[in-house]
Structures are given as C-alpha cells and as structure tokens.
Coordinates of N, CA and C in Angstrom, one line a residue:
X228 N 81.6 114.5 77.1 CA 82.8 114.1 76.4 C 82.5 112.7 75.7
X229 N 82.9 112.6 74.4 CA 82.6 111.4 73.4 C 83.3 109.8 74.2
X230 N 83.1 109.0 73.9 CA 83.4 107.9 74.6 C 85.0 107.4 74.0
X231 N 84.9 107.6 72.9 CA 86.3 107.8 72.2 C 87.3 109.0 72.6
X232 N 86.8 109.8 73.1 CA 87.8 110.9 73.7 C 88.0 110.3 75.3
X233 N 87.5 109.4 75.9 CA 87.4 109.1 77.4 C 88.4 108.3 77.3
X234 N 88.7 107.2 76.1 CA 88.9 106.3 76.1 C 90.6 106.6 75.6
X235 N 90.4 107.5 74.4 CA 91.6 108.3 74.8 C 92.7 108.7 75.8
X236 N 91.9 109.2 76.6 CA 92.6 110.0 77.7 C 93.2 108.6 78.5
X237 N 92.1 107.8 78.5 CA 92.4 106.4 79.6 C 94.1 105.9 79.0
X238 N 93.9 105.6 77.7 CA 94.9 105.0 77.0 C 96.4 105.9 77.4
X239 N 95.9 107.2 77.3 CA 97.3 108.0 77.4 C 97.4 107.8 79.1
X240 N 97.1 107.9 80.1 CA 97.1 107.8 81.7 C 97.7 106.7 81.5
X241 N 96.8 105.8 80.7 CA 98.0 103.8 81.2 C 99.5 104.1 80.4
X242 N 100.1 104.7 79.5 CA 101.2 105.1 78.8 C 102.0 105.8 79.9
X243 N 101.2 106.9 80.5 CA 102.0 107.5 81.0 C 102.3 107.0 81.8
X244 N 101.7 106.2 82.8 CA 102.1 105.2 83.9 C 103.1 104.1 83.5
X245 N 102.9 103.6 82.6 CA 104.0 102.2 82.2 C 105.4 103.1 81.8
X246 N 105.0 104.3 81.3 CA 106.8 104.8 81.3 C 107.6 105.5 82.7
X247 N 106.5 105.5 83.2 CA 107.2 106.4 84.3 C 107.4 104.8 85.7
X248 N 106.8 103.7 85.2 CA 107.3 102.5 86.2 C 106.2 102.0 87.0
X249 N 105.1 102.8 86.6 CA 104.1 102.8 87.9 C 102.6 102.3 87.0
X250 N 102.2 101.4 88.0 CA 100.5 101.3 87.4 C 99.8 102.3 87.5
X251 N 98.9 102.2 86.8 CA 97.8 103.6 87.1 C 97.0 103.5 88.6
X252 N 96.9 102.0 89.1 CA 96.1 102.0 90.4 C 97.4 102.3 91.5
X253 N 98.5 101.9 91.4 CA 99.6 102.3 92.2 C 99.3 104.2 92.4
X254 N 99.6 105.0 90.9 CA 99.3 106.2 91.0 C 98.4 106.7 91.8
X255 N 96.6 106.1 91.7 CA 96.0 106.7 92.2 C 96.0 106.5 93.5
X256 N 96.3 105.0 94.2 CA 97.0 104.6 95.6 C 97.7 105.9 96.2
X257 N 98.1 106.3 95.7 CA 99.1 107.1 96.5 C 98.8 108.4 96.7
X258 N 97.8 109.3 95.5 CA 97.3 110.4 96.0 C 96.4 110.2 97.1
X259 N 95.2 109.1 97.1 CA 94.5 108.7 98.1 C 95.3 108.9 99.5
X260 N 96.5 107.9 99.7 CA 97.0 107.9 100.9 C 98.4 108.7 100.9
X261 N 98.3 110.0 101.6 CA 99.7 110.9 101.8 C 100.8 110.3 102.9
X262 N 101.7 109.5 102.6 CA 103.0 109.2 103.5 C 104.3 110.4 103.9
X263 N 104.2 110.6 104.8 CA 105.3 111.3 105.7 C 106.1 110.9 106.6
X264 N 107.4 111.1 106.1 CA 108.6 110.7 107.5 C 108.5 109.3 107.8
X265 N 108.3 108.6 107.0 CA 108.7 107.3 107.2 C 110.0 106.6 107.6
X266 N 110.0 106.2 108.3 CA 111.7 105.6 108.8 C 111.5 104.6 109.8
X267 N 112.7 103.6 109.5 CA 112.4 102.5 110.8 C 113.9 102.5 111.6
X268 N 113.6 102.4 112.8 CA 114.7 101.9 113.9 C 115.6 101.5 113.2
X269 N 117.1 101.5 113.3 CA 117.9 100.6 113.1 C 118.7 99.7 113.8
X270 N 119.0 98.5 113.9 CA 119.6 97.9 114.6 C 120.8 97.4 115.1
X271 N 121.1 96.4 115.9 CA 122.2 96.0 116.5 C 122.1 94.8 115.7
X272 N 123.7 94.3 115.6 CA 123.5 92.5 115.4 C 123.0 91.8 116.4
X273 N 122.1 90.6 115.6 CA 121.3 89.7 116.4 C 120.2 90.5 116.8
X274 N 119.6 92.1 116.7 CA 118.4 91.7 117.0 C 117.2 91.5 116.3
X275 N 116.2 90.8 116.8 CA 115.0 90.1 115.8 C 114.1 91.1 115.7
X276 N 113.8 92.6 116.3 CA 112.6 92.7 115.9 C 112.8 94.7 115.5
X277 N 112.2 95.3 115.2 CA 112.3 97.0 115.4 C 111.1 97.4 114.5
X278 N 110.8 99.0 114.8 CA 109.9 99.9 114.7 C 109.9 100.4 113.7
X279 N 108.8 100.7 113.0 CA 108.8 101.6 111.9 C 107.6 102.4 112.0
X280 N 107.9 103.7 111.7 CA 107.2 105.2 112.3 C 106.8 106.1 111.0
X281 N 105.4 106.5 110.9 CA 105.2 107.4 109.6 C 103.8 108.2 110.1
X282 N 103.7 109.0 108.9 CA 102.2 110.1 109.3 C 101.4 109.3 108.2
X283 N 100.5 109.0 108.2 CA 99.7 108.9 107.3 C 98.6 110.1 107.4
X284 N 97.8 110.3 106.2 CA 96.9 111.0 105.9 C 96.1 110.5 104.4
X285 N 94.6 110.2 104.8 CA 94.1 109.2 103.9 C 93.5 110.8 103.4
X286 N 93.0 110.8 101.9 CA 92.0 111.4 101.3 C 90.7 111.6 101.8
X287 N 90.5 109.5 101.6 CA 88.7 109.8 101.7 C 88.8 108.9 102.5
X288 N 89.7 108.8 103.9 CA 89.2 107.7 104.9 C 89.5 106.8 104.5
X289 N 89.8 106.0 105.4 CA 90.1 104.2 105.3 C 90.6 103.8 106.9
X290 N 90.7 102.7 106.4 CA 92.0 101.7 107.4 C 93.0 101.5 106.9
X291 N 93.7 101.4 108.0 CA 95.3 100.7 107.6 C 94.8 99.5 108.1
X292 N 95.1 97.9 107.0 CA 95.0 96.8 107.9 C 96.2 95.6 107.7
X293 N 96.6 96.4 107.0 CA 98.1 95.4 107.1 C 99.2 95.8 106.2
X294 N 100.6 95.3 106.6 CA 101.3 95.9 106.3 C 102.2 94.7 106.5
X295 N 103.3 94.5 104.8 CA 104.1 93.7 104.2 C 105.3 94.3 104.5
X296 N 106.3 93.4 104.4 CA 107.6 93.5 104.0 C 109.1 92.4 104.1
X297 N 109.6 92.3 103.2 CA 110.8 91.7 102.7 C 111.6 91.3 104.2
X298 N 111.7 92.6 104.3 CA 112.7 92.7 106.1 C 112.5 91.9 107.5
X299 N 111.2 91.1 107.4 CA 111.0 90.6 108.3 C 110.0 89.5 107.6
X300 N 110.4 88.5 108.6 CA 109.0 87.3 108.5 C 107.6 87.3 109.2
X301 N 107.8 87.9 109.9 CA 106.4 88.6 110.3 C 106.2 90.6 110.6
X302 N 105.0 91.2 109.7 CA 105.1 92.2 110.0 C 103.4 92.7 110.8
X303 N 103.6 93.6 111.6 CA 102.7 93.5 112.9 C 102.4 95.2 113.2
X304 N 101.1 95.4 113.4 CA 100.2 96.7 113.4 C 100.5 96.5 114.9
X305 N 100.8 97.7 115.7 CA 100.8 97.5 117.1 C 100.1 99.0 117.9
X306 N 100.0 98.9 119.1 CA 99.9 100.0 119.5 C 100.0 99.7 120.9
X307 N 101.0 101.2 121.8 CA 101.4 101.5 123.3 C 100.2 101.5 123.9
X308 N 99.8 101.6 124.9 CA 98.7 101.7 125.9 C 99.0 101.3 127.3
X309 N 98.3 102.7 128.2 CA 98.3 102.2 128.7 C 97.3 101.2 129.7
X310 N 97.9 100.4 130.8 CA 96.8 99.4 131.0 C 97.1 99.0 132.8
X311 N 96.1 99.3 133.6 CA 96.5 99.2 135.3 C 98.0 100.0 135.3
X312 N 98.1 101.2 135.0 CA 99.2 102.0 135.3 C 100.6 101.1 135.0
X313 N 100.6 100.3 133.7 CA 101.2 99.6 133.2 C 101.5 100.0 131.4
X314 N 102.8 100.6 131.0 CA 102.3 100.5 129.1 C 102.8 99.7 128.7
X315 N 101.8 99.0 127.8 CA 101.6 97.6 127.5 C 101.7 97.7 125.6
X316 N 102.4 97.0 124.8 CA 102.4 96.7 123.5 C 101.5 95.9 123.2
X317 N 100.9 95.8 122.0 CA 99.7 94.6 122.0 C 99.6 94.9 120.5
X318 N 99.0 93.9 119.4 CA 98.9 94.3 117.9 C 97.3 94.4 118.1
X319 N 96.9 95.3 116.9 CA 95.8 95.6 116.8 C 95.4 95.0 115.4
X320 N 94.4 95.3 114.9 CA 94.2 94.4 113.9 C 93.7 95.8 112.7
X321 N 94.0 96.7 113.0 CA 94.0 98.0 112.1 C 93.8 99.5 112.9
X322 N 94.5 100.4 111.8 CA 94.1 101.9 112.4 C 93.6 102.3 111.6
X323 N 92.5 103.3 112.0 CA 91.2 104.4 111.4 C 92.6 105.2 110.9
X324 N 91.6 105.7 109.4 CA 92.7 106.5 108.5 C 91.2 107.4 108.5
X325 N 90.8 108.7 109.5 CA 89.6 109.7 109.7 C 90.1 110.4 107.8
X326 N 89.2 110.4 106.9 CA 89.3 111.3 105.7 C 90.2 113.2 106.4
X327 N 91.6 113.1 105.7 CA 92.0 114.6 105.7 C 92.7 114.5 107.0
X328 N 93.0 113.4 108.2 CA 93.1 113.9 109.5 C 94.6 113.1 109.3
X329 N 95.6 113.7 109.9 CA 96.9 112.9 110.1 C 97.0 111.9 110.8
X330 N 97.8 110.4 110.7 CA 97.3 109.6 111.8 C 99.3 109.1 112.1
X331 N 99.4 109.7 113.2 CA 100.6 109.5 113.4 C 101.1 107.7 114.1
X332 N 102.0 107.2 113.5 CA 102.6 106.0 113.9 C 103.9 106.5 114.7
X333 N 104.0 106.8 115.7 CA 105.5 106.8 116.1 C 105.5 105.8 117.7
X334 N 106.8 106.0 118.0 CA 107.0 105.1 119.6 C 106.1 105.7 120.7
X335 N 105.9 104.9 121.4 CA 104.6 105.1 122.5 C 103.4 105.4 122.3
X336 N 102.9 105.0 120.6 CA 101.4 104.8 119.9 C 101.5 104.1 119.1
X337 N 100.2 104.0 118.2 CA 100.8 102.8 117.1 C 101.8 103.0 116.2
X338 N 102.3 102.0 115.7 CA 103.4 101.8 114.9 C 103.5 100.5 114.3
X339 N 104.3 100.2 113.2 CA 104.5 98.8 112.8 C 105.7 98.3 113.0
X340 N 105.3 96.7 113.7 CA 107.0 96.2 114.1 C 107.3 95.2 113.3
X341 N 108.0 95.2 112.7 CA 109.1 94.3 111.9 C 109.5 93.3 113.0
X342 N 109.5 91.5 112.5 CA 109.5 90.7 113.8 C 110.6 89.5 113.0
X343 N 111.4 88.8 113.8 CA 112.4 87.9 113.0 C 112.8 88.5 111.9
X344 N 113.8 89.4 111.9 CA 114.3 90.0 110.9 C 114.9 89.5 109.7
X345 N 115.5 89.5 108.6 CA 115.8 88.8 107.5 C 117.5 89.1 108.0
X346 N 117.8 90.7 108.7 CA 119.0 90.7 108.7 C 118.7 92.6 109.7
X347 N 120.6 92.6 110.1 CA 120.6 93.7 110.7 C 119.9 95.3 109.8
X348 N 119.4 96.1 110.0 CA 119.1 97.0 109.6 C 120.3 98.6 109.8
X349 N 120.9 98.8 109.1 CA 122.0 100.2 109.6 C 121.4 101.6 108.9
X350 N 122.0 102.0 110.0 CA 121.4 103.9 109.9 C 121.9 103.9 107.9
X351 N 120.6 104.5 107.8 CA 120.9 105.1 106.3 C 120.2 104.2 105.4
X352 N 119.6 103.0 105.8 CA 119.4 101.6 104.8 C 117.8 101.9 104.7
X353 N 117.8 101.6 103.2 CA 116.3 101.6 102.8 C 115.2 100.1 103.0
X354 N 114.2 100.4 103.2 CA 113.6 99.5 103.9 C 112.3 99.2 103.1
X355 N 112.1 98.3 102.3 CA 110.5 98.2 101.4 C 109.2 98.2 102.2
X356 N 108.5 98.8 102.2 CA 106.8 98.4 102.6 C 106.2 98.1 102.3
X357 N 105.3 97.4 102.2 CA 103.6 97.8 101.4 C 102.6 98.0 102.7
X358 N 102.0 98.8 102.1 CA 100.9 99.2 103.7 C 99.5 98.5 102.8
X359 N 98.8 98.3 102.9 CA 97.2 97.5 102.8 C 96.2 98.4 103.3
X360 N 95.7 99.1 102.7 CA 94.6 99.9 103.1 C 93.3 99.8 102.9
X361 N 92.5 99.9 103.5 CA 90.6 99.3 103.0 C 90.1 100.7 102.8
X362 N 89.0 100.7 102.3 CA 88.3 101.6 101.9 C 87.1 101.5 102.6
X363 N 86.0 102.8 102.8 CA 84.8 102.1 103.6 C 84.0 101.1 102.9
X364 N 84.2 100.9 101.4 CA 83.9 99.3 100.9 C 84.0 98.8 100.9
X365 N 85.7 98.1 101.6 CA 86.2 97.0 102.2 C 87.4 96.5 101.0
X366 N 87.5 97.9 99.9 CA 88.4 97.7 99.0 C 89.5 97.7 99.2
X367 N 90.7 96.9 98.9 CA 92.2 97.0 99.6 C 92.9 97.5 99.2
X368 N 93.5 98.8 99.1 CA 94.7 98.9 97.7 C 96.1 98.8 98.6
X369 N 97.3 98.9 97.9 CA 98.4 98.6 98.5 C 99.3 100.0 98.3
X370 N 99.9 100.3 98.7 CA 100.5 101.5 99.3 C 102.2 101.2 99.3
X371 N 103.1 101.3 98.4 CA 104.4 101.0 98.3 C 105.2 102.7 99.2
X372 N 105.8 101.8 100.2 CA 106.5 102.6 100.8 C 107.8 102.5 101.3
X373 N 108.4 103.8 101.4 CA 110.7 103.5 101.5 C 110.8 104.4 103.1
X374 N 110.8 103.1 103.9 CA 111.3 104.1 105.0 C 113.0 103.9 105.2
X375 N 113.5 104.5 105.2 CA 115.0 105.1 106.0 C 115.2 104.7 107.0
X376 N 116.2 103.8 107.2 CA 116.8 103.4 108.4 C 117.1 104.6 109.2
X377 N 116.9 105.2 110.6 CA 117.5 106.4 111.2 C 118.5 105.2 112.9
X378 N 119.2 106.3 113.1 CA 120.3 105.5 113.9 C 119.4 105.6 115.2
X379 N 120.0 104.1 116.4 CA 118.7 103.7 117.5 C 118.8 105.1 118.3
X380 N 119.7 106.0 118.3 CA 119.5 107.5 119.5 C 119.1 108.5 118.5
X381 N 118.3 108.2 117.6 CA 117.7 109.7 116.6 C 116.3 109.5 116.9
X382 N 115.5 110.9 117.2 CA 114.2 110.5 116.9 C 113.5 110.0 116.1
X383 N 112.2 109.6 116.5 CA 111.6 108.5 115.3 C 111.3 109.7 114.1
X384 N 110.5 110.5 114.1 CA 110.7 111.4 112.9 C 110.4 112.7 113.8
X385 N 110.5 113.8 112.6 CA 110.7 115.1 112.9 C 109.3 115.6 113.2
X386 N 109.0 116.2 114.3 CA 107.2 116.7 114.3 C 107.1 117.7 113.2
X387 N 105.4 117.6 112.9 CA 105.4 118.5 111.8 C 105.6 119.6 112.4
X388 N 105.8 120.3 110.8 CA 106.4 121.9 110.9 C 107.5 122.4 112.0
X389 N 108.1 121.4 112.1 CA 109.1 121.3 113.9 C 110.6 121.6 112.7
X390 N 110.9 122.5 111.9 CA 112.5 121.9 111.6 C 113.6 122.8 112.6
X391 N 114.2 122.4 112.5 CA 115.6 123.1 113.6 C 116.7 123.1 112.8

C-alpha cells in the first residue's frame, strides 16, 4: 500500500473518531481490553467507602494497575484472602490480565474499592472509571468505564452465561 493511501486511511480513522467523541487510542483501548458487568455497591448515607465489580478480558495480556475515579478520594485495587483461617482484605498493587482469559473482580476476590466517598451512591446511579492498564512493555493506556449502581441486597453481577 502507497504511503499516501496509509496516510489516508489514518486521516479518515482520526475523523471518524473525533465525530463519534472518541480518540483513536481511547478506540483501540477498548478493543484491547473487553469490560463486563461492571457495577458498584450502592450505598447508605454516611458511608465512606464500597465495591466495584467487573470481568475484564485483555486481548494481548496486561495488568490492571490502577484505577481512577471522581466518586471517591482515594481509589484502591484489593483482593479477599484467605490468611490463618482468617479472610483478610488487603490492596494489591495490580492484577494479571492472562491474554483471552477472563479475570473476574467480584466480592470475596479482587475488586476495586472506592474510599471517602464524594457522596452517597443510589441503586441505578452511574459511576465514572478509568482503569490503567500496562502492557508487557510497561505501556499504560486508560480504559474509560460506566459501572451502575446495583442495590446493597443484589448480586454483584450476573455469572456468565447464568441469565434467569
């Protein structure tokens, strides 16, 4: 292909991205990393902190190593374990994203906690993310994600292929 035809096609992909809202690295961000069922706890007044639960599935492998958002002043990579017949919360400082393999975040494994909250969270309320993901080159991209408030007695999400 002529270099003028490459450059073409580049030109139409950055078009097509700025009309539809989206950068082109946002775009490719996202085929890379597949999000499922994302949703966070919702709350009571006054409390400071809750859970937020999703499948991830990376393309070609990565990490998850950090994760933003609006809703809280601090947001925190965690994971359940157990420890002396004890299960213990503790943050970790990233999860393996195995290339193709699902990597489930729900309660009683890792998950991300939202900590001093900005405000109550209610069933139905949308919730901004950004997830931070590395590459095995130590490349970062960022990962814009909308979890859904679900009410504190709903499960965290639906198991796959599980609908009822």
């Amino acid at each position: 292909m002529k270099k003028s035809a490459i450059k073409s096609l580049a030109a139409a992909a950055f078009a097509v991205c700025a009309l539809a809202g989206a950068s082109p690295a946002a775009l490719a961000q996202d085929a890379a990393l597949k999000v499922d069922d994302a949703c966070v706890r919702s709350t009571v007044p006054s409390q400071h902190a809750t859970g937020v639960f999703m499948r991830l599935t990376s393309a070609s492998g990565g990490r998850l190593v950090g994760v933003e958002s609006q809703a809280a002043k601090h947001v925190e990579i965690h994971e359940m374990a157990m420890q002396d017949n004890v299960m213990k919360m503790r943050q970790v400082p990233g999860i393996a994203l195995p290339a193709g393999q699902a990597v489930e975040l729900k309660p009683g494994g890792y998950h991300v906690m939202l900590i001093d909250l900005a405000g109550q969270i209610s069933p139905g309320e949308h919730v901004a993310l950004t997830l931070i993901v590395e590459d095995a080159d130590k490349r970062q991209q960022r990962v814009p994600v909308d979890a859904v408030a679900r009410p504190l007695n709903a499960a965290a999400a639906p198991a796959a292929g599980h609908g009822h």
